[in-house]
Amino acid sequence: MEEIAYARALANMMSILFSADRYGETLAALDLVSEGIYATAETGSILYANRAARETAAAAMLPTSERGVPAWAYPHPVTPLEGASDEQIVTVGSSTLEIYRARLPRGGIITRINDVTARKAAARESEQLHRKLEQAAKMEAIGELAGGIAHDFNNILSAIM
């Protein structure tokens, strides 16, 4: 019986070691993602934050703390999460962040941060170029109309002369 108990305990330990190794690989992969991802407990403390989330939070606070980034520095919407999930646009300094939050099954919230500053700037520039193109098309139409009227008027004056 002792040998069976020992074998079971050893199998459980090996299973925990393999799981921990797999979780470590998963967390290392999440650190390579360009979007910020962080999880908070129900109390508001940070359970996990990948590299991009830590960098975003560190950039938001000056100077950075020696002991790491405090939970309040991570970008989050002002309003609390009401339903199962939400998505909001938040401006932090000169950055525009798209923040998606969802409730975790065992409590807490997971948050995804995506910096959309460049995308928003490109959309504004595209809109400005579109307006300029429309204005140029209007001016071209007016020019063609004026040219046609001048040509017709010239034909009438030629006949009169």
Coordinates of N, CA, C and O in Angstrom, one line a residue:
M1 N 0.8 -1.2 0.0 CA 0.0 0.0 0.0 C 0.9 1.3 0.0 O 0.5 2.2 -0.7
E2 N 2.0 1.2 0.8 CA 2.8 2.4 0.8 C 3.5 2.6 -0.5 O 3.7 3.8 -1.0
E3 N 3.8 1.5 -1.2 CA 4.5 1.7 -2.5 C 3.5 2.3 -3.5 O 3.8 3.1 -4.4
I4 N 2.2 1.9 -3.5 CA 1.2 2.4 -4.4 C 1.0 3.9 -4.1 O 0.9 4.7 -5.0
A5 N 0.9 4.2 -2.8 CA 0.7 5.6 -2.4 C 1.9 6.5 -2.9 O 1.8 7.6 -3.4
Y6 N 3.1 5.9 -2.7 CA 4.3 6.6 -3.2 C 4.3 6.8 -4.7 O 4.6 7.9 -5.2
A7 N 3.9 5.8 -5.4 CA 3.8 5.8 -6.9 C 2.8 6.9 -7.3 O 3.0 7.7 -8.3
R8 N 1.6 6.9 -6.6 CA 0.6 7.9 -7.0 C 1.1 9.3 -6.7 O 0.9 10.3 -7.5
A9 N 1.8 9.5 -5.6 CA 2.3 10.8 -5.2 C 3.4 11.3 -6.2 O 3.4 12.4 -6.6
L10 N 4.2 10.3 -6.6 CA 5.3 10.6 -7.6 C 4.6 11.0 -9.0 O 5.0 11.9 -9.6
A11 N 3.6 10.3 -9.4 CA 2.9 10.6 -10.6 C 2.2 11.9 -10.5 O 2.2 12.7 -11.5
N12 N 1.6 12.3 -9.4 CA 1.0 13.6 -9.2 C 2.1 14.7 -9.4 O 1.8 15.7 -10.0
M13 N 3.2 14.5 -8.7 CA 4.3 15.5 -8.8 C 4.8 15.7 -10.3 O 5.0 16.8 -10.7
M14 N 4.9 14.6 -11.0 CA 5.4 14.6 -12.4 C 4.3 15.4 -13.2 O 4.7 16.2 -14.1
S15 N 3.1 15.1 -13.0 CA 2.0 15.8 -13.7 C 2.0 17.3 -13.4 O 1.9 18.1 -14.3
I16 N 2.3 17.7 -12.2 CA 2.4 19.1 -11.8 C 3.6 19.7 -12.5 O 3.5 20.8 -13.0
L17 N 4.7 19.0 -12.5 CA 5.9 19.6 -13.2 C 5.7 19.8 -14.7 O 6.1 20.8 -15.3
F18 N 5.0 18.8 -15.4 CA 4.7 18.9 -16.8 C 3.8 20.1 -17.0 O 3.9 20.8 -18.0
S19 N 2.7 20.2 -16.2 CA 1.8 21.3 -16.4 C 2.4 22.6 -16.1 O 2.2 23.6 -16.9
A20 N 3.3 22.7 -15.1 CA 4.0 24.0 -14.9 C 4.9 24.4 -16.0 O 5.0 25.5 -16.4
D21 N 5.5 23.4 -16.6 CA 6.4 23.6 -17.8 C 5.5 24.1 -19.0 O 5.9 25.1 -19.6
R22 N 4.4 23.5 -19.2 CA 3.5 23.9 -20.3 C 3.0 25.3 -20.0 O 2.9 26.2 -20.9
Y23 N 2.6 25.6 -18.8 CA 2.1 27.0 -18.4 C 3.2 28.0 -18.6 O 2.9 29.1 -19.1
G24 N 4.4 27.6 -18.3 CA 5.5 28.6 -18.5 C 5.7 28.9 -19.9 O 6.0 30.0 -20.3
E25 N 5.6 27.9 -20.8 CA 5.8 28.1 -22.2 C 4.6 29.0 -22.8 O 4.8 29.9 -23.6
T26 N 3.4 28.8 -22.3 CA 2.3 29.6 -22.7 C 2.5 31.0 -22.3 O 2.2 32.0 -23.0
L27 N 2.9 31.3 -21.0 CA 3.1 32.6 -20.6 C 4.3 33.3 -21.3 O 4.2 34.5 -21.6
A28 N 5.3 32.5 -21.7 CA 6.4 33.1 -22.5 C 5.9 33.5 -23.9 O 6.3 34.5 -24.4
A29 N 5.0 32.7 -24.4 CA 4.4 33.0 -25.7 C 3.6 34.3 -25.7 O 3.6 35.1 -26.6
L30 N 2.8 34.4 -24.6 CA 2.0 35.6 -24.4 C 2.9 36.9 -24.3 O 2.4 38.0 -24.6
D31 N 4.1 36.8 -23.8 CA 5.0 37.9 -23.7 C 5.5 38.4 -25.1 O 5.9 39.5 -25.2
L32 N 5.4 37.5 -26.1 CA 5.8 37.9 -27.4 C 4.7 38.6 -28.2 O 4.9 39.2 -29.3
V33 N 3.4 38.6 -27.7 CA 2.3 39.2 -28.4 C 2.4 40.7 -28.3 O 2.8 41.3 -27.2
S34 N 2.1 41.4 -29.4 CA 2.2 42.9 -29.4 C 1.1 43.6 -28.6 O 1.2 44.7 -28.2
E35 N 0.0 42.9 -28.4 CA -1.1 43.5 -27.6 C -0.9 43.3 -26.2 O -0.4 42.2 -25.8
G36 N -1.3 44.3 -25.4 CA -1.1 44.1 -23.9 C -2.2 43.3 -23.4 O -3.4 43.4 -23.7
I37 N -1.9 42.4 -22.5 CA -2.9 41.5 -21.9 C -2.5 41.4 -20.4 O -1.4 41.2 -20.0
Y38 N -3.5 41.7 -19.6 CA -3.3 41.6 -18.1 C -4.6 41.1 -17.4 O -5.7 41.3 -17.9
A39 N -4.4 40.4 -16.4 CA -5.6 39.8 -15.6 C -5.5 40.4 -14.2 O -4.5 40.5 -13.6
T40 N -6.7 40.8 -13.7 CA -6.8 41.4 -12.4 C -7.7 40.5 -11.5 O -8.7 39.9 -12.0
A41 N -7.4 40.4 -10.2 CA -8.3 39.7 -9.3 C -9.5 40.6 -9.0 O -9.6 41.7 -9.4
E42 N -10.4 40.0 -8.3 CA -11.6 40.8 -7.9 C -11.3 42.0 -7.0 O -12.0 43.0 -7.0
T43 N -10.1 41.9 -6.3 CA -9.7 43.0 -5.4 C -9.0 44.1 -6.2 O -8.8 45.2 -5.7
G44 N -8.7 43.9 -7.5 CA -8.1 44.9 -8.3 C -6.6 44.7 -8.5 O -5.9 45.4 -9.2
S45 N -6.0 43.7 -7.8 CA -4.6 43.5 -7.9 C -4.3 42.7 -9.2 O -5.1 41.9 -9.7
I46 N -3.1 42.9 -9.7 CA -2.7 42.3 -11.0 C -2.2 40.9 -10.7 O -1.4 40.6 -9.9
L47 N -2.9 40.0 -11.5 CA -2.5 38.6 -11.4 C -1.4 38.2 -12.4 O -0.5 37.4 -12.1
Y48 N -1.6 38.8 -13.6 CA -0.6 38.5 -14.7 C -0.6 39.7 -15.6 O -1.7 40.3 -15.9
A49 N 0.5 40.1 -16.2 CA 0.6 41.1 -17.2 C 1.7 40.7 -18.1 O 2.8 40.4 -17.7
N50 N 1.4 40.7 -19.5 CA 2.5 40.4 -20.4 C 3.4 41.6 -20.6 O 3.1 42.7 -20.1
R51 N 4.4 41.4 -21.4 CA 5.4 42.5 -21.6 C 4.8 43.7 -22.2 O 5.1 44.8 -21.7
A52 N 3.9 43.6 -23.2 CA 3.3 44.8 -23.8 C 2.5 45.6 -22.8 O 2.5 46.8 -22.8
A53 N 1.8 44.9 -21.9 CA 0.9 45.6 -20.9 C 1.8 46.3 -19.9 O 1.5 47.4 -19.5
R54 N 2.9 45.6 -19.5 CA 3.8 46.2 -18.5 C 4.5 47.5 -19.1 O 4.6 48.5 -18.5
E55 N 4.8 47.4 -20.4 CA 5.5 48.6 -21.1 C 4.5 49.7 -21.2 O 4.8 50.9 -21.0
T56 N 3.2 49.4 -21.6 CA 2.2 50.4 -21.7 C 1.9 51.1 -20.4 O 1.8 52.3 -20.3
A57 N 1.9 50.3 -19.3 CA 1.6 50.9 -18.0 C 2.8 51.7 -17.5 O 2.7 52.7 -16.9
A58 N 4.0 51.2 -17.8 CA 5.2 51.9 -17.3 C 5.3 53.2 -18.1 O 5.8 54.2 -17.5
A59 N 4.9 53.3 -19.3 CA 5.0 54.5 -20.1 C 4.0 55.5 -19.6 O 4.2 56.7 -19.7
A60 N 2.9 55.0 -19.0 CA 1.8 55.9 -18.5 C 2.2 56.6 -17.2 O 1.7 57.7 -16.9
M61 N 3.1 56.0 -16.4 CA 3.5 56.7 -15.2 C 5.0 57.1 -15.2 O 5.8 56.4 -15.7
L62 N 5.3 58.3 -14.8 CA 6.6 58.8 -14.7 C 6.9 59.3 -13.3 O 6.1 60.0 -12.8
P63 N 8.0 59.0 -12.7 CA 9.0 58.0 -13.1 C 8.5 56.6 -12.7 O 7.6 56.5 -11.9
T64 N 9.1 55.6 -13.3 CA 8.7 54.2 -13.0 C 9.1 53.8 -11.6 O 10.2 54.3 -11.1
S65 N 8.4 53.0 -11.0 CA 8.7 52.5 -9.6 C 9.8 51.4 -9.7 O 9.9 50.7 -10.6
E66 N 10.6 51.4 -8.6 CA 11.6 50.4 -8.5 C 11.0 49.0 -8.4 O 11.6 48.0 -8.8
R67 N 9.9 48.8 -7.7 CA 9.3 47.5 -7.4 C 8.4 47.0 -8.5 O 7.7 46.0 -8.4
G68 N 8.3 47.7 -9.6 CA 7.4 47.3 -10.7 C 6.3 48.3 -10.9 O 6.2 49.4 -10.2
V69 N 5.3 48.0 -11.7 CA 4.3 48.9 -12.1 C 3.1 48.6 -11.2 O 2.6 47.5 -11.1
P70 N 2.5 49.6 -10.5 CA 1.4 49.4 -9.6 C 0.1 49.1 -10.5 O 0.0 49.5 -11.7
A71 N -0.9 48.5 -9.9 CA -2.1 48.1 -10.6 C -2.8 49.3 -11.2 O -3.4 49.2 -12.2
W72 N -2.8 50.5 -10.5 CA -3.5 51.7 -11.0 C -3.0 52.2 -12.3 O -3.6 53.0 -13.0
A73 N -1.7 51.9 -12.6 CA -1.0 52.4 -13.8 C -1.5 51.7 -15.1 O -1.3 52.3 -16.2
Y74 N -2.0 50.5 -15.0 CA -2.4 49.8 -16.2 C -3.7 50.5 -16.8 O -4.6 50.9 -16.0
P75 N -3.7 50.8 -18.1 CA -4.8 51.5 -18.7 C -6.1 50.7 -18.5 O -6.1 49.5 -18.7
H76 N -7.1 51.4 -18.1 CA -8.4 50.8 -18.0 C -9.5 51.9 -18.1 O -9.2 53.0 -17.8
P77 N -10.7 51.5 -18.6 CA -11.8 52.5 -18.6 C -12.2 53.0 -17.3 O -12.0 52.3 -16.3
V78 N -12.7 54.1 -17.2 CA -13.1 54.7 -15.9 C -14.3 54.0 -15.3 O -14.4 53.8 -14.1
T79 N -15.2 53.6 -16.2 CA -16.5 52.9 -15.8 C -16.1 51.4 -15.4 O -15.3 50.8 -16.1
P80 N -16.8 50.9 -14.4 CA -16.6 49.5 -14.0 C -17.2 48.6 -15.1 O -18.1 49.0 -15.8
L81 N -16.8 47.4 -15.1 CA -17.3 46.4 -16.1 C -18.7 45.9 -15.6 O -18.8 45.4 -14.5
E82 N -19.7 46.2 -16.4 CA -21.1 46.0 -16.0 C -21.5 44.5 -16.3 O -22.0 43.8 -15.5
G83 N -21.4 44.2 -17.6 CA -21.8 42.9 -18.1 C -20.7 41.9 -18.1 O -19.7 41.9 -17.3
A84 N -20.8 40.9 -19.0 CA -19.7 39.9 -19.2 C -18.5 40.5 -19.9 O -17.4 40.0 -19.6
S85 N -18.7 41.5 -20.8 CA -17.5 42.0 -21.4 C -17.9 43.4 -22.0 O -19.1 43.8 -22.0
D86 N -16.9 44.2 -22.3 CA -17.1 45.5 -23.0 C -15.9 45.9 -23.7 O -14.8 45.3 -23.6
E87 N -16.0 46.9 -24.6 CA -14.9 47.4 -25.4 C -15.1 48.9 -25.4 O -16.1 49.4 -25.7
Q88 N -14.0 49.6 -25.1 CA -14.0 51.0 -25.1 C -12.7 51.6 -25.7 O -11.7 50.9 -25.7
I89 N -12.8 52.9 -26.1 CA -11.6 53.6 -26.5 C -11.2 54.5 -25.4 O -12.0 55.3 -24.9
V90 N -9.9 54.5 -25.0 CA -9.4 55.3 -23.9 C -8.2 56.1 -24.5 O -7.4 55.5 -25.1
T91 N -8.1 57.4 -24.1 CA -6.9 58.1 -24.5 C -6.0 58.3 -23.2 O -6.5 58.7 -22.2
V92 N -4.8 57.9 -23.4 CA -3.8 58.0 -22.3 C -2.6 58.7 -22.8 O -1.9 58.2 -23.7
G93 N -2.5 60.0 -22.4 CA -1.4 60.8 -22.9 C -1.7 61.1 -24.4 O -2.8 61.6 -24.7
S94 N -0.7 60.8 -25.2 CA -0.9 61.0 -26.7 C -1.3 59.7 -27.4 O -1.5 59.7 -28.6
S95 N -1.6 58.6 -26.6 CA -2.0 57.4 -27.2 C -3.5 57.1 -27.1 O -4.1 57.4 -26.1
T96 N -4.0 56.5 -28.2 CA -5.4 56.1 -28.2 C -5.4 54.6 -28.1 O -4.8 53.9 -28.9
L97 N -6.0 54.1 -27.0 CA -6.0 52.7 -26.7 C -7.4 52.1 -26.9 O -8.4 52.7 -26.4
E98 N -7.5 50.9 -27.5 CA -8.7 50.2 -27.6 C -8.6 49.1 -26.5 O -7.7 48.3 -26.5
I99 N -9.5 49.1 -25.5 CA -9.5 48.2 -24.4 C -10.7 47.3 -24.4 O -11.8 47.8 -24.4
Y100 N -10.4 46.0 -24.4 CA -11.5 45.0 -24.3 C -11.3 44.3 -23.0 O -10.3 43.8 -22.6
R101 N -12.4 44.2 -22.2 CA -12.4 43.5 -20.9 C -13.5 42.4 -20.9 O -14.5 42.6 -21.5
A102 N -13.1 41.3 -20.2 CA -14.1 40.2 -20.1 C -13.9 39.6 -18.7 O -12.8 39.6 -18.1
R103 N -15.0 39.1 -18.1 CA -14.9 38.5 -16.8 C -14.3 37.1 -16.9 O -14.6 36.4 -17.9
L104 N -13.5 36.7 -15.9 CA -12.9 35.4 -15.9 C -13.9 34.5 -15.2 O -14.7 34.9 -14.3
P105 N -13.9 33.2 -15.5 CA -14.9 32.3 -14.9 C -14.9 32.2 -13.4 O -15.9 32.1 -12.7
R106 N -13.7 32.3 -12.8 CA -13.5 32.2 -11.4 C -13.4 33.5 -10.7 O -12.9 33.6 -9.6
G107 N -13.8 34.6 -11.3 CA -13.7 35.9 -10.8 C -12.5 36.7 -11.3 O -11.5 36.1 -11.7
G108 N -12.6 38.0 -11.3 CA -11.6 38.8 -11.9 C -11.9 39.2 -13.3 O -12.9 38.8 -13.9
I109 N -11.0 39.9 -13.9 CA -11.2 40.4 -15.2 C -9.9 40.3 -16.0 O -8.8 40.5 -15.5
I110 N -10.0 39.9 -17.3 CA -8.9 39.9 -18.2 C -9.1 41.0 -19.2 O -10.2 41.3 -19.6
T111 N -8.0 41.8 -19.4 CA -8.1 43.0 -20.2 C -7.1 42.9 -21.4 O -5.9 42.5 -21.2
R112 N -7.5 43.3 -22.6 CA -6.7 43.3 -23.7 C -6.5 44.8 -24.2 O -7.5 45.5 -24.3
I113 N -5.3 45.2 -24.4 CA -5.0 46.6 -24.7 C -4.4 46.6 -26.1 O -3.4 45.9 -26.4
N114 N -4.9 47.4 -27.0 CA -4.4 47.5 -28.3 C -4.2 49.0 -28.7 O -5.2 49.8 -28.6
D115 N -3.0 49.4 -29.0 CA -2.7 50.8 -29.3 C -3.2 51.1 -30.7 O -2.6 50.5 -31.7
V116 N -4.2 51.9 -30.9 CA -4.7 52.2 -32.2 C -4.4 53.7 -32.6 O -5.1 54.2 -33.5
T117 N -3.4 54.3 -32.0 CA -3.0 55.7 -32.3 C -2.7 55.8 -33.8 O -3.2 56.7 -34.5
A118 N -1.8 54.9 -34.3 CA -1.4 55.0 -35.7 C -2.6 54.8 -36.6 O -2.7 55.4 -37.7
R119 N -3.4 53.8 -36.3 CA -4.6 53.5 -37.1 C -5.6 54.7 -37.2 O -6.1 55.0 -38.2
K120 N -5.8 55.3 -36.0 CA -6.7 56.5 -36.0 C -6.1 57.6 -36.8 O -6.8 58.3 -37.5
A121 N -4.8 57.8 -36.7 CA -4.1 58.9 -37.5 C -4.2 58.6 -39.0 O -4.5 59.6 -39.7
A122 N -4.0 57.4 -39.4 CA -4.2 57.0 -40.8 C -5.6 57.2 -41.3 O -5.8 57.7 -42.4
A123 N -6.6 56.9 -40.4 CA -8.0 57.1 -40.8 C -8.3 58.6 -41.0 O -9.0 59.0 -41.9
R124 N -7.8 59.4 -40.0 CA -8.0 60.9 -40.2 C -7.3 61.4 -41.4 O -7.9 62.2 -42.2
E125 N -6.1 61.0 -41.7 CA -5.4 61.4 -42.9 C -6.2 61.0 -44.2 O -6.3 61.7 -45.1
S126 N -6.7 59.7 -44.2 CA -7.4 59.2 -45.3 C -8.7 60.1 -45.5 O -9.1 60.4 -46.6
E127 N -9.4 60.4 -44.4 CA -10.6 61.2 -44.5 C -10.3 62.6 -45.1 O -11.0 63.1 -45.9
Q128 N -9.2 63.2 -44.6 CA -8.8 64.5 -45.2 C -8.4 64.4 -46.7 O -8.9 65.3 -47.4
L129 N -7.7 63.4 -47.1 CA -7.4 63.2 -48.5 C -8.7 63.0 -49.3 O -8.8 63.5 -50.4
H130 N -9.7 62.3 -48.7 CA -10.9 62.0 -49.4 C -11.7 63.3 -49.6 O -12.2 63.6 -50.7
R131 N -11.7 64.2 -48.6 CA -12.4 65.5 -48.7 C -11.7 66.4 -49.7 O -12.3 67.1 -50.5
K132 N -10.3 66.3 -49.8 CA -9.6 67.1 -50.8 C -9.9 66.6 -52.2 O -10.0 67.4 -53.1
L133 N -10.0 65.3 -52.3 CA -10.3 64.7 -53.6 C -11.7 65.2 -54.1 O -12.0 65.5 -55.2
E134 N -12.7 65.1 -53.1 CA -14.1 65.6 -53.5 C -14.1 67.1 -53.9 O -14.7 67.4 -54.8
Q135 N -13.3 67.9 -53.1 CA -13.2 69.3 -53.5 C -12.6 69.5 -54.8 O -13.1 70.3 -55.6
A136 N -11.6 68.8 -55.2 CA -10.9 68.9 -56.5 C -11.9 68.4 -57.6 O -11.9 69.1 -58.6
A137 N -12.7 67.4 -57.3 CA -13.7 67.0 -58.3 C -14.7 68.0 -58.5 O -15.2 68.3 -59.7
K138 N -15.2 68.7 -57.5 CA -16.1 69.8 -57.6 C -15.6 70.9 -58.4 O -16.2 71.5 -59.3
M139 N -14.3 71.3 -58.1 CA -13.7 72.4 -58.8 C -13.5 72.0 -60.3 O -13.7 72.9 -61.2
E140 N -13.2 70.8 -60.6 CA -13.1 70.4 -62.0 C -14.4 70.4 -62.7 O -14.5 70.9 -63.9
A141 N -15.5 70.0 -62.1 CA -16.8 70.1 -62.7 C -17.2 71.6 -62.9 O -17.8 71.9 -64.0
I142 N -16.9 72.4 -62.0 CA -17.2 73.9 -62.2 C -16.4 74.4 -63.3 O -16.9 75.2 -64.1
G143 N -15.2 74.0 -63.4 CA -14.3 74.5 -64.5 C -14.8 74.1 -65.9 O -14.9 74.8 -66.8
E144 N -15.3 72.8 -65.9 CA -15.8 72.3 -67.2 C -17.1 73.0 -67.6 O -17.4 73.4 -68.7
L145 N -18.0 73.3 -66.6 CA -19.2 74.0 -66.8 C -18.9 75.4 -67.3 O -19.5 75.9 -68.3
A146 N -18.0 76.1 -66.6 CA -17.6 77.5 -67.0 C -17.0 77.5 -68.4 O -17.3 78.4 -69.2
G147 N -16.2 76.5 -68.7 CA -15.6 76.4 -70.1 C -16.7 76.2 -71.1 O -16.6 76.8 -72.2
G148 N -17.7 75.3 -70.8 CA -18.8 75.1 -71.8 C -19.6 76.3 -72.0 O -20.0 76.7 -73.2
I149 N -19.9 77.1 -70.9 CA -20.7 78.3 -71.1 C -19.9 79.3 -71.9 O -20.4 80.0 -72.7
A150 N -18.6 79.5 -71.6 CA -17.7 80.4 -72.3 C -17.7 80.0 -73.8 O -17.7 80.9 -74.7
H151 N -17.6 78.8 -74.1 CA -17.6 78.3 -75.5 C -18.9 78.7 -76.2 O -18.9 79.2 -77.3
D152 N -20.0 78.4 -75.5 CA -21.3 78.7 -76.1 C -21.5 80.2 -76.3 O -22.0 80.7 -77.3
F153 N -21.1 81.0 -75.3 CA -21.2 82.4 -75.4 C -20.3 82.9 -76.6 O -20.7 83.9 -77.3
N154 N -19.1 82.4 -76.7 CA -18.2 82.7 -77.8 C -18.8 82.4 -79.1 O -18.7 83.2 -80.1
N155 N -19.5 81.3 -79.2 CA -20.2 80.9 -80.5 C -21.3 81.9 -80.8 O -21.5 82.3 -82.0
I156 N -22.1 82.4 -79.8 CA -23.1 83.4 -80.0 C -22.5 84.7 -80.4 O -23.0 85.3 -81.4
L157 N -21.4 85.1 -79.8 CA -20.8 86.4 -80.1 C -20.2 86.3 -81.6 O -20.2 87.3 -82.3
S158 N -19.7 85.2 -81.9 CA -19.1 85.0 -83.3 C -20.2 85.2 -84.3 O -20.0 85.8 -85.4
A159 N -21.4 84.6 -84.0 CA -22.5 84.7 -85.0 C -23.0 86.2 -85.1 O -23.4 86.6 -86.2
I160 N -23.0 86.9 -84.0 CA -23.5 88.3 -83.9 C -22.5 89.1 -84.7 O -22.9 90.0 -85.5
M161 N -21.2 88.9 -84.5 CA -20.2 89.7 -85.2 C -20.2 89.5 -86.7 O -20.0 90.2 -87.5

